[in-house]
């Protein structure tokens, strides 16, 4: 029970990797706050956690809206007075060549994928006790990418730079910050990718990871077992990058 009585705030908690993280931390004793936009999906995540004997609540939060983020964190702190674990998983992708991409789409993606991480870090850090942890979910696209996803790859590269930089501003014995970079994982984001659908991005189904495998890695990075891991990115891709 690595997260017994710890307050765990997870963005993107209504589906995919984020939902799997919620279930894992809930199973390990955490008080899970599921953040997402869809109330029905959020209620389902909470149901799964509580059915298994865990504790969870859902809070609707659109990460493209900074004022909503601020209000949501205030609600969490009013209820629990602290945040022990922050997992930033929510993200969006675009699938247009840069020359065809409306810049407002670039701005929206950066709000969701990168600015929200900075804002949540600012808001949560003053209320994160000794032994707390931040885990930001990156992507192998930060290291090796494909055409037509430049904003996404850029945001994930920026996310990893943010983690490295913030680690220099934090005392790891107080709050650690790290990233986890998934490869191909069996999520709606993967299979809805037009590059995957068209075959432009080749995916070997035998090498696709599960959300549970990613949740296990994220839970480790958020736990006290990783107390000497700080300011780095754990690549969890089944060896994909090593084969390139």
Coordinates of C-alpha atoms in Angstrom, one line a residue:
X1 CA 0.0 0.0 0.0
X2 CA 2.5 2.6 -1.2
X3 CA 0.0 5.4 -1.4
X4 CA -2.0 4.7 1.8
X5 CA -3.8 8.0 2.8
X6 CA -1.9 10.0 0.2
X7 CA -3.9 12.6 -1.8
X8 CA -3.3 11.8 -5.5
X9 CA -4.4 14.2 -8.2
X10 CA -4.4 12.8 -11.7
X11 CA -5.2 14.7 -14.9
X12 CA -6.7 12.8 -17.8
X13 CA -8.0 10.3 -15.4
X14 CA -11.1 9.3 -17.3
X15 CA -9.6 7.1 -19.9
X16 CA -6.4 5.4 -21.2
X17 CA -3.2 5.6 -19.2
X18 CA -4.6 8.2 -16.8
X19 CA -7.5 6.0 -15.8
X20 CA -5.2 3.1 -15.3
X21 CA -3.0 5.3 -13.0
X22 CA -6.1 6.2 -11.0
X23 CA -7.1 2.6 -10.6
X24 CA -3.5 1.6 -9.6
X25 CA -3.1 4.4 -7.0
X26 CA -6.6 3.7 -5.6
X27 CA -5.8 0.0 -5.3
X28 CA -2.6 1.0 -3.3
X29 CA -4.5 3.1 -0.7
X30 CA -4.5 6.5 -2.3
X31 CA -7.3 9.1 -2.1
X32 CA -7.7 9.6 -5.8
X33 CA -8.9 12.8 -7.4
X34 CA -9.8 12.1 -11.0
X35 CA -9.6 15.1 -13.2
X36 CA -11.2 15.1 -16.7
X37 CA -13.8 16.8 -18.9
X38 CA -16.4 14.0 -19.2
X39 CA -18.5 13.5 -16.1
X40 CA -19.9 10.1 -17.2
X41 CA -16.4 8.7 -17.8
X42 CA -15.2 10.3 -14.6
X43 CA -18.0 8.6 -12.7
X44 CA -17.1 5.3 -14.2
X45 CA -13.5 5.7 -13.1
X46 CA -14.6 6.5 -9.6
X47 CA -17.0 3.5 -9.7
X48 CA -14.2 1.1 -10.6
X49 CA -12.0 2.4 -7.9
X50 CA -14.6 2.3 -5.1
X51 CA -15.8 -1.2 -6.3
X52 CA -12.3 -2.4 -5.7
X53 CA -12.3 -0.9 -2.2
X54 CA -10.5 2.3 -3.0
X55 CA -11.3 5.9 -2.4
X56 CA -11.9 8.4 -5.3
X57 CA -13.8 11.5 -6.3
X58 CA -14.2 13.1 -9.8
X59 CA -13.8 16.8 -10.5
X60 CA -14.5 18.2 -13.9
X61 CA -11.6 20.2 -15.2
X62 CA -10.8 21.5 -18.7
X63 CA -7.0 22.0 -18.8
X64 CA -7.4 24.5 -21.7
X65 CA -9.0 26.9 -19.2
X66 CA -6.5 28.3 -16.6
X67 CA -9.2 29.7 -14.4
X68 CA -10.8 26.3 -14.2
X69 CA -7.5 24.7 -13.2
X70 CA -7.1 27.3 -10.4
X71 CA -10.6 26.8 -9.1
X72 CA -10.2 23.0 -9.2
X73 CA -7.0 23.0 -7.2
X74 CA -8.6 25.3 -4.7
X75 CA -11.4 22.8 -4.3
X76 CA -9.0 20.0 -3.8
X77 CA -7.0 21.9 -1.1
X78 CA -10.2 23.0 0.6
X79 CA -11.2 19.4 1.0
X80 CA -7.8 17.7 1.7
X81 CA -5.4 20.5 2.6
X82 CA -2.5 19.0 0.7
X83 CA -1.5 17.1 -2.4
X84 CA 0.9 14.2 -2.1
X85 CA 1.1 13.0 -5.7
X86 CA 0.4 15.0 -8.9
X87 CA 0.3 13.0 -12.1
X88 CA -0.1 15.1 -15.3
X89 CA -1.3 12.7 -18.0
X90 CA -3.9 14.6 -20.0
X91 CA -2.8 15.5 -23.5
X92 CA -4.1 16.2 -27.0
X93 CA -2.7 15.7 -30.5
X94 CA -3.1 17.4 -33.9
X95 CA -2.4 15.6 -37.2
X96 CA -1.8 18.4 -39.7
X97 CA 1.4 19.5 -41.5
X98 CA 2.7 22.6 -39.8
X99 CA 2.0 24.8 -42.9
X100 CA -1.7 23.7 -42.7
X101 CA -2.1 24.0 -39.0
X102 CA -4.2 26.9 -37.7
X103 CA -2.0 28.5 -35.0
X104 CA -5.0 28.6 -32.5
X105 CA -4.7 24.8 -32.6
X106 CA -1.1 25.1 -31.7
X107 CA -1.9 27.4 -28.8
X108 CA -4.7 25.1 -27.6
X109 CA -2.4 22.0 -27.6
X110 CA 0.3 23.9 -25.7
X111 CA -2.3 25.0 -23.1
X112 CA -3.4 21.4 -22.5
X113 CA -0.1 19.6 -22.8
X114 CA 2.5 22.0 -21.4
X115 CA 1.1 25.1 -19.8
X116 CA -1.3 23.1 -17.5
X117 CA 1.8 21.2 -16.2
X118 CA 3.4 24.5 -15.3
X119 CA 0.3 25.9 -13.7
X120 CA -0.5 22.8 -11.7
X121 CA 3.1 22.7 -10.5
X122 CA 2.9 26.3 -9.4
X123 CA -0.5 25.8 -7.6
X124 CA 0.3 22.4 -6.0
X125 CA 3.9 22.8 -4.9
X126 CA 3.3 25.0 -1.9
X127 CA 0.9 22.4 -0.6
X128 CA 3.0 19.3 -1.3
X129 CA 4.5 17.8 1.9
X130 CA 7.8 16.1 2.4
X131 CA 8.1 12.9 0.3
X132 CA 5.7 14.2 -2.4
X133 CA 6.1 13.6 -6.1
X134 CA 5.1 15.0 -9.5
X135 CA 5.1 12.7 -12.5
X136 CA 4.5 14.2 -16.0
X137 CA 3.6 11.8 -18.8
X138 CA 5.7 12.5 -21.9
X139 CA 6.0 10.4 -25.0
X140 CA 8.6 8.7 -27.2
X141 CA 7.7 11.5 -29.7
X142 CA 9.9 13.7 -27.6
X143 CA 12.8 11.6 -28.8
X144 CA 11.8 10.2 -32.2
X145 CA 8.7 11.4 -34.0
X146 CA 6.8 11.3 -37.3
X147 CA 5.4 13.8 -39.7
X148 CA 2.3 15.9 -39.0
X149 CA 2.5 15.8 -35.2
X150 CA 5.1 18.6 -34.7
X151 CA 3.1 20.4 -32.0
X152 CA 2.6 17.2 -29.9
X153 CA 6.3 16.3 -30.2
X154 CA 7.3 19.8 -29.3
X155 CA 5.1 19.9 -26.3
X156 CA 6.5 16.6 -25.0
X157 CA 10.1 17.7 -25.6
X158 CA 9.2 20.9 -23.6
X159 CA 7.7 18.8 -20.9
X160 CA 10.9 16.8 -20.4
X161 CA 12.9 20.0 -20.4
X162 CA 10.5 21.4 -17.8
X163 CA 11.1 18.3 -15.6
X164 CA 14.9 18.7 -15.9
X165 CA 14.7 22.4 -15.1
X166 CA 12.3 22.1 -12.2
X167 CA 14.4 19.3 -10.6
X168 CA 17.1 22.0 -10.1
X169 CA 14.6 24.2 -8.2
X170 CA 13.3 21.4 -6.0
X171 CA 14.8 19.6 -3.0
X172 CA 14.2 15.9 -3.9
X173 CA 13.7 15.1 -0.2
X174 CA 10.7 17.4 -0.3
X175 CA 9.2 17.0 -3.7
X176 CA 10.6 14.9 -6.6
X177 CA 9.7 15.5 -10.3
X178 CA 10.1 13.1 -13.1
X179 CA 8.6 12.1 -16.4
X180 CA 7.5 8.8 -17.9
X181 CA 7.6 8.5 -21.8
X182 CA 5.3 5.8 -23.1
X183 CA 5.8 4.2 -26.5
X184 CA 2.8 2.7 -28.4
X185 CA 0.2 1.9 -25.8
X186 CA -3.3 0.4 -26.3
X187 CA -5.3 3.6 -25.9
X188 CA -7.9 5.4 -27.9
X189 CA -5.3 8.1 -28.7
X190 CA -3.1 5.5 -30.4
X191 CA -5.8 3.9 -32.6
X192 CA -7.4 7.2 -33.6
X193 CA -4.1 8.5 -34.9
X194 CA -4.6 9.1 -38.6
X195 CA -0.9 8.3 -39.2
X196 CA -1.5 4.9 -37.6
X197 CA -4.7 4.4 -39.5
X198 CA -3.1 5.2 -42.8
X199 CA 0.0 3.1 -42.1
X200 CA 2.4 6.1 -42.3
X201 CA 3.3 5.2 -38.7
X202 CA 3.9 1.5 -38.4
X203 CA 2.7 -0.2 -35.2
X204 CA 3.5 -3.8 -34.5
X205 CA 0.6 -4.9 -32.4
X206 CA 2.8 -7.4 -30.6
X207 CA 4.9 -4.6 -29.3
X208 CA 2.0 -2.4 -28.0
X209 CA 2.0 -1.9 -24.3
X210 CA -1.0 -2.0 -21.9
X211 CA -2.2 0.9 -19.8
X212 CA -1.6 -1.2 -16.8
X213 CA 2.1 -1.5 -17.7
X214 CA 2.4 2.2 -17.9
X215 CA 0.4 2.7 -14.7
X216 CA 2.9 0.4 -12.9
X217 CA 5.8 2.5 -14.1
X218 CA 4.1 5.8 -13.2
X219 CA 3.2 4.5 -9.7
X220 CA 6.8 3.5 -9.1
X221 CA 8.0 7.0 -10.0
X222 CA 5.4 8.5 -7.7
X223 CA 6.3 6.2 -4.8
X224 CA 8.9 6.4 -2.1
X225 CA 10.6 3.4 -3.8
X226 CA 11.9 6.0 -6.3
X227 CA 13.2 8.3 -3.7
X228 CA 16.6 8.7 -5.5
X229 CA 15.0 9.3 -8.9
X230 CA 14.7 13.0 -9.7
X231 CA 14.7 15.1 -12.8
X232 CA 14.8 12.4 -15.4
X233 CA 12.6 10.6 -17.9
X234 CA 11.8 6.9 -17.7
X235 CA 11.1 5.5 -21.2
X236 CA 8.5 2.7 -21.1
X237 CA 8.2 1.6 -24.7
X238 CA 9.0 -2.1 -24.9
X239 CA 12.4 -1.3 -26.4
X240 CA 11.1 0.7 -29.3
X241 CA 13.7 3.5 -29.1
X242 CA 16.5 0.9 -28.7
X243 CA 15.6 -0.6 -32.0
X244 CA 15.9 2.6 -34.0

